[in-house]
PDB file of C-alpha atoms in Angstrom:
ATOM      1  CA  MET A   9      49.994  75.532  24.748  1.00 50.00           C
ATOM      2  CA  ARG A  10      50.215  72.165  22.949  1.00 53.00           C
ATOM      3  CA  LEU A  11      46.957  70.374  22.727  1.00 52.00           C
ATOM      4  CA  SER A  12      46.890  66.671  23.269  1.00 52.00           C
ATOM      5  CA  PRO A  13      45.477  64.699  20.262  1.00 53.00           C
ATOM      6  CA  ARG A  14      41.786  63.912  20.657  1.00 54.00           C
ATOM      7  CA  PRO A  15      41.262  60.229  21.299  1.00 49.00           C
ATOM      8  CA  VAL A  16      39.643  58.224  18.506  1.00 47.00           C
ATOM      9  CA  PHE A  17      37.038  55.740  19.497  1.00 44.00           C
ATOM     10  CA  ARG A  18      36.758  52.643  17.275  1.00 51.00           C
ATOM     11  CA  PRO A  19      33.754  50.347  17.790  1.00 46.00           C
ATOM     12  CA  SER A  20      34.634  46.838  18.914  1.00 51.00           C
ATOM     13  CA  ALA A  21      34.059  44.166  16.186  1.00 49.00           C
ATOM     14  CA  ALA A  22      32.828  41.695  18.802  1.00 49.00           C
ATOM     15  CA  PRO A  23      29.237  42.974  19.107  1.00 48.00           C
ATOM     16  CA  LEU A  24      28.979  43.069  15.317  1.00 46.00           C
ATOM     17  CA  LEU A  25      30.055  39.455  15.113  1.00 43.00           C
ATOM     18  CA  VAL A  26      27.496  38.535  17.702  1.00 42.00           C
ATOM     19  CA  LEU A  27      24.671  40.294  15.901  1.00 41.00           C
ATOM     20  CA  LEU A  28      25.747  38.631  12.625  1.00 44.00           C
ATOM     21  CA  ALA A  29      25.736  35.212  14.254  1.00 44.00           C
ATOM     22  CA  LEU A  30      22.324  35.810  15.721  1.00 43.00           C
ATOM     23  CA  GLY A  31      21.032  36.921  12.347  1.00 49.00           C
ATOM     24  CA  LEU A  32      22.387  33.870  10.590  1.00 44.00           C
ATOM     25  CA  GLY A  33      21.046  31.654  13.324  1.00 48.00           C
ATOM     26  CA  GLY A  34      17.609  33.080  12.755  1.00 49.00           C
ATOM     27  CA  CYS A  35      17.776  32.167   9.078  1.00 52.00           C
ATOM     28  CA  ALA A  36      19.087  28.617   9.724  1.00 50.00           C
ATOM     29  CA  ARG A  37      16.962  25.822   8.455  1.00 55.00           C
ATOM     30  CA  PRO A  38      15.264  23.757  11.153  1.00 62.00           C
ATOM     31  CA  THR A  39      16.864  20.375  11.815  1.00 74.00           C
ATOM     32  CA  ASP A  40      15.117  17.635   9.689  1.00 76.00           C
ATOM     33  CA  THR A  41      14.049  14.914  12.176  1.00 83.00           C
ATOM     34  CA  PHE A  42      11.347  13.322   9.988  1.00 92.00           C
ATOM     35  CA  THR A  43      12.013   9.774   8.902  1.00 96.00           C
ATOM     36  CA  PRO A  44      10.516   8.800   5.521  1.00 97.00           C
ATOM     37  CA  ARG A  45       7.268   6.790   5.879  1.00 97.00           C
ATOM     38  CA  ILE A  46       6.531   3.971   3.422  1.00 97.00           C
ATOM     39  CA  VAL A  47       3.056   2.945   2.388  1.00 96.00           C
ATOM     40  CA  ILE A  48       2.411  -0.211   0.340  1.00 94.00           C
ATOM     41  CA  GLY A  49      -0.737  -0.663  -1.640  1.00 84.00           C
ATOM     42  CA  GLY A  50       0.068  -4.224  -2.627  1.00 58.00           C
ATOM     43  CA  PRO A  51      -0.772  -5.980  -5.889  1.00 58.00           C
ATOM     44  CA  GLY A  52      -4.225  -4.707  -6.803  1.00 50.00           C
ATOM     45  CA  GLY A  53      -4.445  -3.423  -3.248  1.00 48.00           C
ATOM     46  CA  SER A  54      -4.012  -6.827  -1.700  1.00 57.00           C
ATOM     47  CA  ALA A  55      -1.137  -8.963  -0.294  1.00 83.00           C
ATOM     48  CA  VAL A  56      -2.460 -11.950  -2.342  1.00 85.00           C
ATOM     49  CA  SER A  57      -1.997 -12.262  -6.045  1.00 88.00           C
ATOM     50  CA  GLN A  58      -3.140 -14.732  -8.683  1.00 87.00           C
ATOM     51  CA  SER A  59      -0.059 -13.934 -10.817  1.00 88.00           C
ATOM     52  CA  ARG A  60       3.350 -15.344 -10.269  1.00 88.00           C
ATOM     53  CA  THR A  61       4.787 -12.011 -11.314  1.00 91.00           C
ATOM     54  CA  PRO A  62       2.836  -9.632  -9.065  1.00 91.00           C
ATOM     55  CA  THR A  63       3.514  -5.854  -9.080  1.00 92.00           C
ATOM     56  CA  VAL A  64       3.677  -4.221  -5.724  1.00 94.00           C
ATOM     57  CA  ARG A  65       2.905  -0.452  -5.643  1.00 94.00           C
ATOM     58  CA  GLY A  66       3.511   2.105  -2.978  1.00 96.00           C
ATOM     59  CA  TYR A  67       4.955   5.494  -2.044  1.00 97.00           C
ATOM     60  CA  ALA A  68       7.285   7.086   0.421  1.00 97.00           C
ATOM     61  CA  LEU A  69       6.425  10.355   2.300  1.00 97.00           C
ATOM     62  CA  ASP A  70       9.022  12.872   3.474  1.00 96.00           C
ATOM     63  CA  ASP A  71       8.645  16.497   4.570  1.00 93.00           C
ATOM     64  CA  VAL A  72      11.751  17.591   2.631  1.00 92.00           C
ATOM     65  CA  GLY A  73      11.980  14.946  -0.029  1.00 95.00           C
ATOM     66  CA  VAL A  74      12.925  11.334  -0.698  1.00 97.00           C
ATOM     67  CA  THR A  75      16.273  10.918  -2.522  1.00 97.00           C
ATOM     68  CA  HIS A  76      16.026   7.276  -3.420  1.00 97.00           C
ATOM     69  CA  VAL A  77      14.276   3.957  -2.608  1.00 98.00           C
ATOM     70  CA  THR A  78      15.649   0.459  -2.499  1.00 98.00           C
ATOM     71  CA  VAL A  79      13.991  -2.972  -2.481  1.00 98.00           C
ATOM     72  CA  ASP A  80      16.215  -5.721  -0.881  1.00 97.00           C
ATOM     73  CA  GLY A  81      19.169  -3.343  -1.245  1.00 97.00           C
ATOM     74  CA  LYS A  82      18.743  -2.530  -4.896  1.00 98.00           C
ATOM     75  CA  ALA A  83      17.716   0.974  -6.060  1.00 98.00           C
ATOM     76  CA  ILE A  84      14.369   1.131  -7.951  1.00 98.00           C
ATOM     77  CA  PRO A  85      13.151   4.017 -10.234  1.00 97.00           C
ATOM     78  CA  LEU A  86      10.708   6.559  -8.815  1.00 97.00           C
ATOM     79  CA  GLN A  87       7.852   7.955 -10.872  1.00 94.00           C
ATOM     80  CA  ALA A  88       8.142  11.558 -11.993  1.00 92.00           C
ATOM     81  CA  GLY A  89       6.661  14.168  -9.633  1.00 90.00           C
ATOM     82  CA  SER A  90       7.224  15.560  -6.190  1.00 88.00           C
ATOM     83  CA  ARG A  91       9.797  13.720  -4.101  1.00 92.00           C
ATOM     84  CA  LYS A  92       7.818  14.582  -0.950  1.00 95.00           C
ATOM     85  CA  ILE A  93       5.455  11.816  -2.191  1.00 96.00           C
ATOM     86  CA  ALA A  94       7.781   9.393  -4.075  1.00 97.00           C
ATOM     87  CA  VAL A  95       5.700   6.825  -6.016  1.00 97.00           C
ATOM     88  CA  PHE A  96       7.296   3.494  -6.921  1.00 97.00           C
ATOM     89  CA  SER A  97       6.456  -0.070  -8.053  1.00 96.00           C
ATOM     90  CA  PHE A  98       8.435  -3.297  -8.193  1.00 96.00           C
ATOM     91  CA  GLN A  99       8.097  -7.030  -8.708  1.00 94.00           C
ATOM     92  CA  PRO A 100       9.241  -9.136  -5.748  1.00 94.00           C
ATOM     93  CA  ALA A 101      10.962 -12.429  -6.315  1.00 92.00           C
ATOM     94  CA  ILE A 102       8.575 -15.326  -5.743  1.00 92.00           C
ATOM     95  CA  GLN A 103       9.811 -18.650  -4.202  1.00 92.00           C
ATOM     96  CA  GLY A 104       7.172 -21.285  -4.011  1.00 90.00           C
ATOM     97  CA  ASP A 105       3.939 -19.491  -3.382  1.00 89.00           C
ATOM     98  CA  ARG A 106       5.344 -16.561  -1.499  1.00 91.00           C
ATOM     99  CA  GLY A 107       7.592 -13.503  -2.068  1.00 93.00           C
ATOM    100  CA  GLN A 108       9.147 -11.429   0.665  1.00 94.00           C
ATOM    101  CA  TYR A 109      10.735  -7.951   0.418  1.00 95.00           C
ATOM    102  CA  THR A 110      12.181  -5.035   2.381  1.00 96.00           C
ATOM    103  CA  VAL A 111      11.696  -1.501   1.142  1.00 97.00           C
ATOM    104  CA  ARG A 112      13.897   1.346   2.357  1.00 98.00           C
ATOM    105  CA  ALA A 113      13.409   5.046   1.613  1.00 98.00           C
ATOM    106  CA  TYR A 114      16.176   7.634   2.159  1.00 98.00           C
ATOM    107  CA  ASP A 115      16.031  11.431   2.551  1.00 96.00           C
ATOM    108  CA  ALA A 116      18.673  14.118   2.149  1.00 92.00           C
ATOM    109  CA  ALA A 117      19.370  14.186   5.923  1.00 92.00           C
ATOM    110  CA  GLY A 118      20.335  10.555   5.920  1.00 93.00           C
ATOM    111  CA  HIS A 119      17.155   9.285   7.609  1.00 96.00           C
ATOM    112  CA  VAL A 120      16.036   5.868   6.545  1.00 98.00           C
ATOM    113  CA  GLY A 121      12.482   4.548   6.607  1.00 98.00           C
ATOM    114  CA  GLU A 122      12.000   0.787   6.367  1.00 97.00           C
ATOM    115  CA  LEU A 123       9.037  -1.616   5.693  1.00 96.00           C
ATOM    116  CA  SER A 124       8.990  -5.336   5.187  1.00 95.00           C
ATOM    117  CA  GLY A 125       6.187  -7.262   3.566  1.00 93.00           C
ATOM    118  CA  SER A 126       5.241 -10.368   1.658  1.00 92.00           C
ATOM    119  CA  VAL A 127       3.015 -11.474  -1.265  1.00 92.00           C
ATOM    120  CA  ARG A 128       1.343 -14.793  -1.422  1.00 90.00           C
ATOM    121  CA  VAL A 129       0.476 -16.301  -4.850  1.00 92.00           C
ATOM    122  CA  ASP A 130      -2.951 -17.967  -5.099  1.00 92.00           C
ATOM    123  CA  ALA A 131      -3.933 -19.193  -8.550  1.00 90.00           C
ATOM    124  CA  GLN A 132      -6.567 -21.736  -7.269  1.00 94.00           C
ATOM    125  CA  LYS A 133     -10.190 -20.896  -7.982  1.00 96.00           C
ATOM    126  CA  PRO A 134     -12.779 -21.155  -5.157  1.00 98.00           C
ATOM    127  CA  GLN A 135     -14.983 -24.219  -4.817  1.00 98.00           C
ATOM    128  CA  ILE A 136     -18.771 -24.009  -4.871  1.00 98.00           C
ATOM    129  CA  GLN A 137     -21.138 -26.528  -3.442  1.00 98.00           C
ATOM    130  CA  VAL A 138     -24.969 -26.213  -3.703  1.00 98.00           C
ATOM    131  CA  THR A 139     -26.623 -27.696  -0.668  1.00 98.00           C
ATOM    132  CA  SER A 140     -30.260 -27.020  -1.686  1.00 97.00           C
ATOM    133  CA  LEU A 141     -32.326 -25.424  -4.451  1.00 96.00           C
ATOM    134  CA  GLU A 142     -36.017 -24.677  -3.942  1.00 96.00           C
ATOM    135  CA  ARG A 143     -38.483 -23.546  -6.615  1.00 95.00           C
ATOM    136  CA  SER A 144     -41.799 -21.625  -6.268  1.00 94.00           C
ATOM    137  CA  GLY A 145     -43.193 -20.795  -9.665  1.00 92.00           C
ATOM    138  CA  ARG A 146     -40.354 -18.947 -11.380  1.00 93.00           C
ATOM    139  CA  GLN A 147     -38.729 -18.025  -8.097  1.00 95.00           C
ATOM    140  CA  ILE A 148     -35.541 -19.945  -7.142  1.00 96.00           C
ATOM    141  CA  ARG A 149     -33.909 -20.041  -3.741  1.00 97.00           C
ATOM    142  CA  VAL A 150     -30.397 -21.519  -3.723  1.00 98.00           C
ATOM    143  CA  ASN A 151     -28.273 -22.311  -0.661  1.00 98.00           C
ATOM    144  CA  GLY A 152     -24.662 -23.389  -0.697  1.00 98.00           C
ATOM    145  CA  VAL A 153     -21.107 -23.166   0.567  1.00 99.00           C
ATOM    146  CA  ALA A 154     -18.053 -21.440  -1.022  1.00 98.00           C
ATOM    147  CA  VAL A 155     -14.593 -22.690  -0.001  1.00 98.00           C
ATOM    148  CA  ASP A 156     -11.154 -21.085  -0.663  1.00 97.00           C
ATOM    149  CA  ALA A 157      -7.881 -21.428   1.279  1.00 91.00           C
ATOM    150  CA  GLY A 158      -7.011 -17.775   0.636  1.00 89.00           C
ATOM    151  CA  GLY A 159     -10.451 -16.522   1.641  1.00 94.00           C
ATOM    152  CA  VAL A 160     -13.756 -15.994  -0.133  1.00 97.00           C
ATOM    153  CA  THR A 161     -14.426 -12.305  -0.484  1.00 97.00           C
ATOM    154  CA  ALA A 162     -17.662 -12.107  -2.637  1.00 98.00           C
ATOM    155  CA  VAL A 163     -20.559 -14.291  -3.716  1.00 98.00           C
ATOM    156  CA  SER A 164     -23.238 -13.282  -6.219  1.00 98.00           C
ATOM    157  CA  VAL A 165     -26.309 -14.983  -7.691  1.00 98.00           C
ATOM    158  CA  ASP A 166     -27.237 -13.907 -11.192  1.00 97.00           C
ATOM    159  CA  GLY A 167     -25.098 -10.862 -10.731  1.00 96.00           C
ATOM    160  CA  GLN A 168     -26.697  -9.783  -7.465  1.00 97.00           C
ATOM    161  CA  ALA A 169     -24.097  -9.528  -4.638  1.00 98.00           C
ATOM    162  CA  LEU A 170     -24.931 -11.344  -1.502  1.00 98.00           C
ATOM    163  CA  SER A 171     -24.181 -10.153   2.037  1.00 97.00           C
ATOM    164  CA  ILE A 172     -21.542 -12.556   3.384  1.00 96.00           C
ATOM    165  CA  GLN A 173     -18.854 -12.660   6.091  1.00 95.00           C
ATOM    166  CA  PRO A 174     -15.533 -13.186   4.192  1.00 96.00           C
ATOM    167  CA  GLY A 175     -13.632 -16.248   5.195  1.00 96.00           C
ATOM    168  CA  SER A 176     -12.126 -19.563   3.997  1.00 96.00           C
ATOM    169  CA  ARG A 177     -15.591 -21.269   4.213  1.00 98.00           C
ATOM    170  CA  VAL A 178     -18.681 -19.155   3.513  1.00 98.00           C
ATOM    171  CA  ALA A 179     -22.285 -20.309   3.653  1.00 98.00           C
ATOM    172  CA  PHE A 180     -24.624 -18.308   1.388  1.00 98.00           C
ATOM    173  CA  SER A 181     -28.269 -18.076   0.409  1.00 98.00           C
ATOM    174  CA  GLY A 182     -29.663 -16.212  -2.573  1.00 97.00           C
ATOM    175  CA  GLN A 183     -32.906 -15.784  -4.521  1.00 96.00           C
ATOM    176  CA  THR A 184     -33.481 -15.201  -8.191  1.00 97.00           C
ATOM    177  CA  SER A 185     -36.030 -15.916 -10.935  1.00 96.00           C
ATOM    178  CA  GLY A 186     -35.828 -18.000 -14.046  1.00 94.00           C
ATOM    179  CA  VAL A 187     -34.907 -21.576 -14.954  1.00 93.00           C
ATOM    180  CA  TYR A 188     -31.516 -21.654 -13.277  1.00 94.00           C
ATOM    181  CA  ALA A 189     -29.263 -19.574 -10.943  1.00 96.00           C
ATOM    182  CA  ASP A 190     -25.681 -18.584 -11.901  1.00 98.00           C
ATOM    183  CA  ILE A 191     -23.464 -18.467  -8.782  1.00 98.00           C
ATOM    184  CA  THR A 192     -20.168 -16.559  -8.887  1.00 99.00           C
ATOM    185  CA  VAL A 193     -17.549 -16.626  -6.157  1.00 99.00           C
ATOM    186  CA  ARG A 194     -14.434 -14.468  -5.894  1.00 97.00           C
ATOM    187  CA  ASP A 195     -11.384 -14.956  -3.625  1.00 96.00           C
ATOM    188  CA  ALA A 196      -8.901 -12.520  -2.127  1.00 91.00           C
ATOM    189  CA  ALA A 197      -6.437 -12.977  -5.118  1.00 91.00           C
ATOM    190  CA  GLY A 198      -9.135 -12.193  -7.655  1.00 92.00           C
ATOM    191  CA  ASN A 199      -9.756 -15.720  -8.816  1.00 96.00           C
ATOM    192  CA  THR A 200     -13.346 -16.454  -9.720  1.00 97.00           C
ATOM    193  CA  ALA A 201     -15.463 -19.585 -10.013  1.00 98.00           C
ATOM    194  CA  THR A 202     -18.987 -19.912 -11.519  1.00 98.00           C
ATOM    195  CA  LEU A 203     -21.523 -22.686 -11.123  1.00 98.00           C
ATOM    196  CA  ARG A 204     -24.974 -22.856 -12.731  1.00 97.00           C
ATOM    197  CA  ALA A 205     -27.539 -24.400 -10.381  1.00 96.00           C
ATOM    198  CA  ARG A 206     -30.704 -25.806 -11.898  1.00 92.00           C
TER     199      ARG A 206
END
């Protein structure tokens, strides 16, 4: 009696392909949806500068890494280090007493972060006016007003800082001892003025 050939079962390739696709899908990198964030520290930490060639400093943050940064469409160098925190600096063009700029940071996924800002140049020193000076023995009490268009940020008498409310016009009162009182006023740009009251 002739025997029929035993059937040979071959596994279908379809399930293997499905398993392979699932495995590769599990290893796939999550989609990058993070847009680079730009942080500007400003010239000396301020948006006001006493120099006509101010340097603006900042950095761009990205979870994967920043590829490059531009200012007004022109690429600028990045400091050495991790591209997840890309540190940069630049000098904006100044016209009159103000400079404006737009910073863009790019990542590998094509996302673009953007930040616009400005720098104001203030080379004028604050003005100091003494309104009264009272003596009691060697003790001196001096009262006055400090004025600056960019804003008075600090007042001191003989090196002792006074408690003030910053603004364009600041009244102050301080006490010291000696023959005279040296008053120093600083504005937001870093300009200082000194007056000796006696």
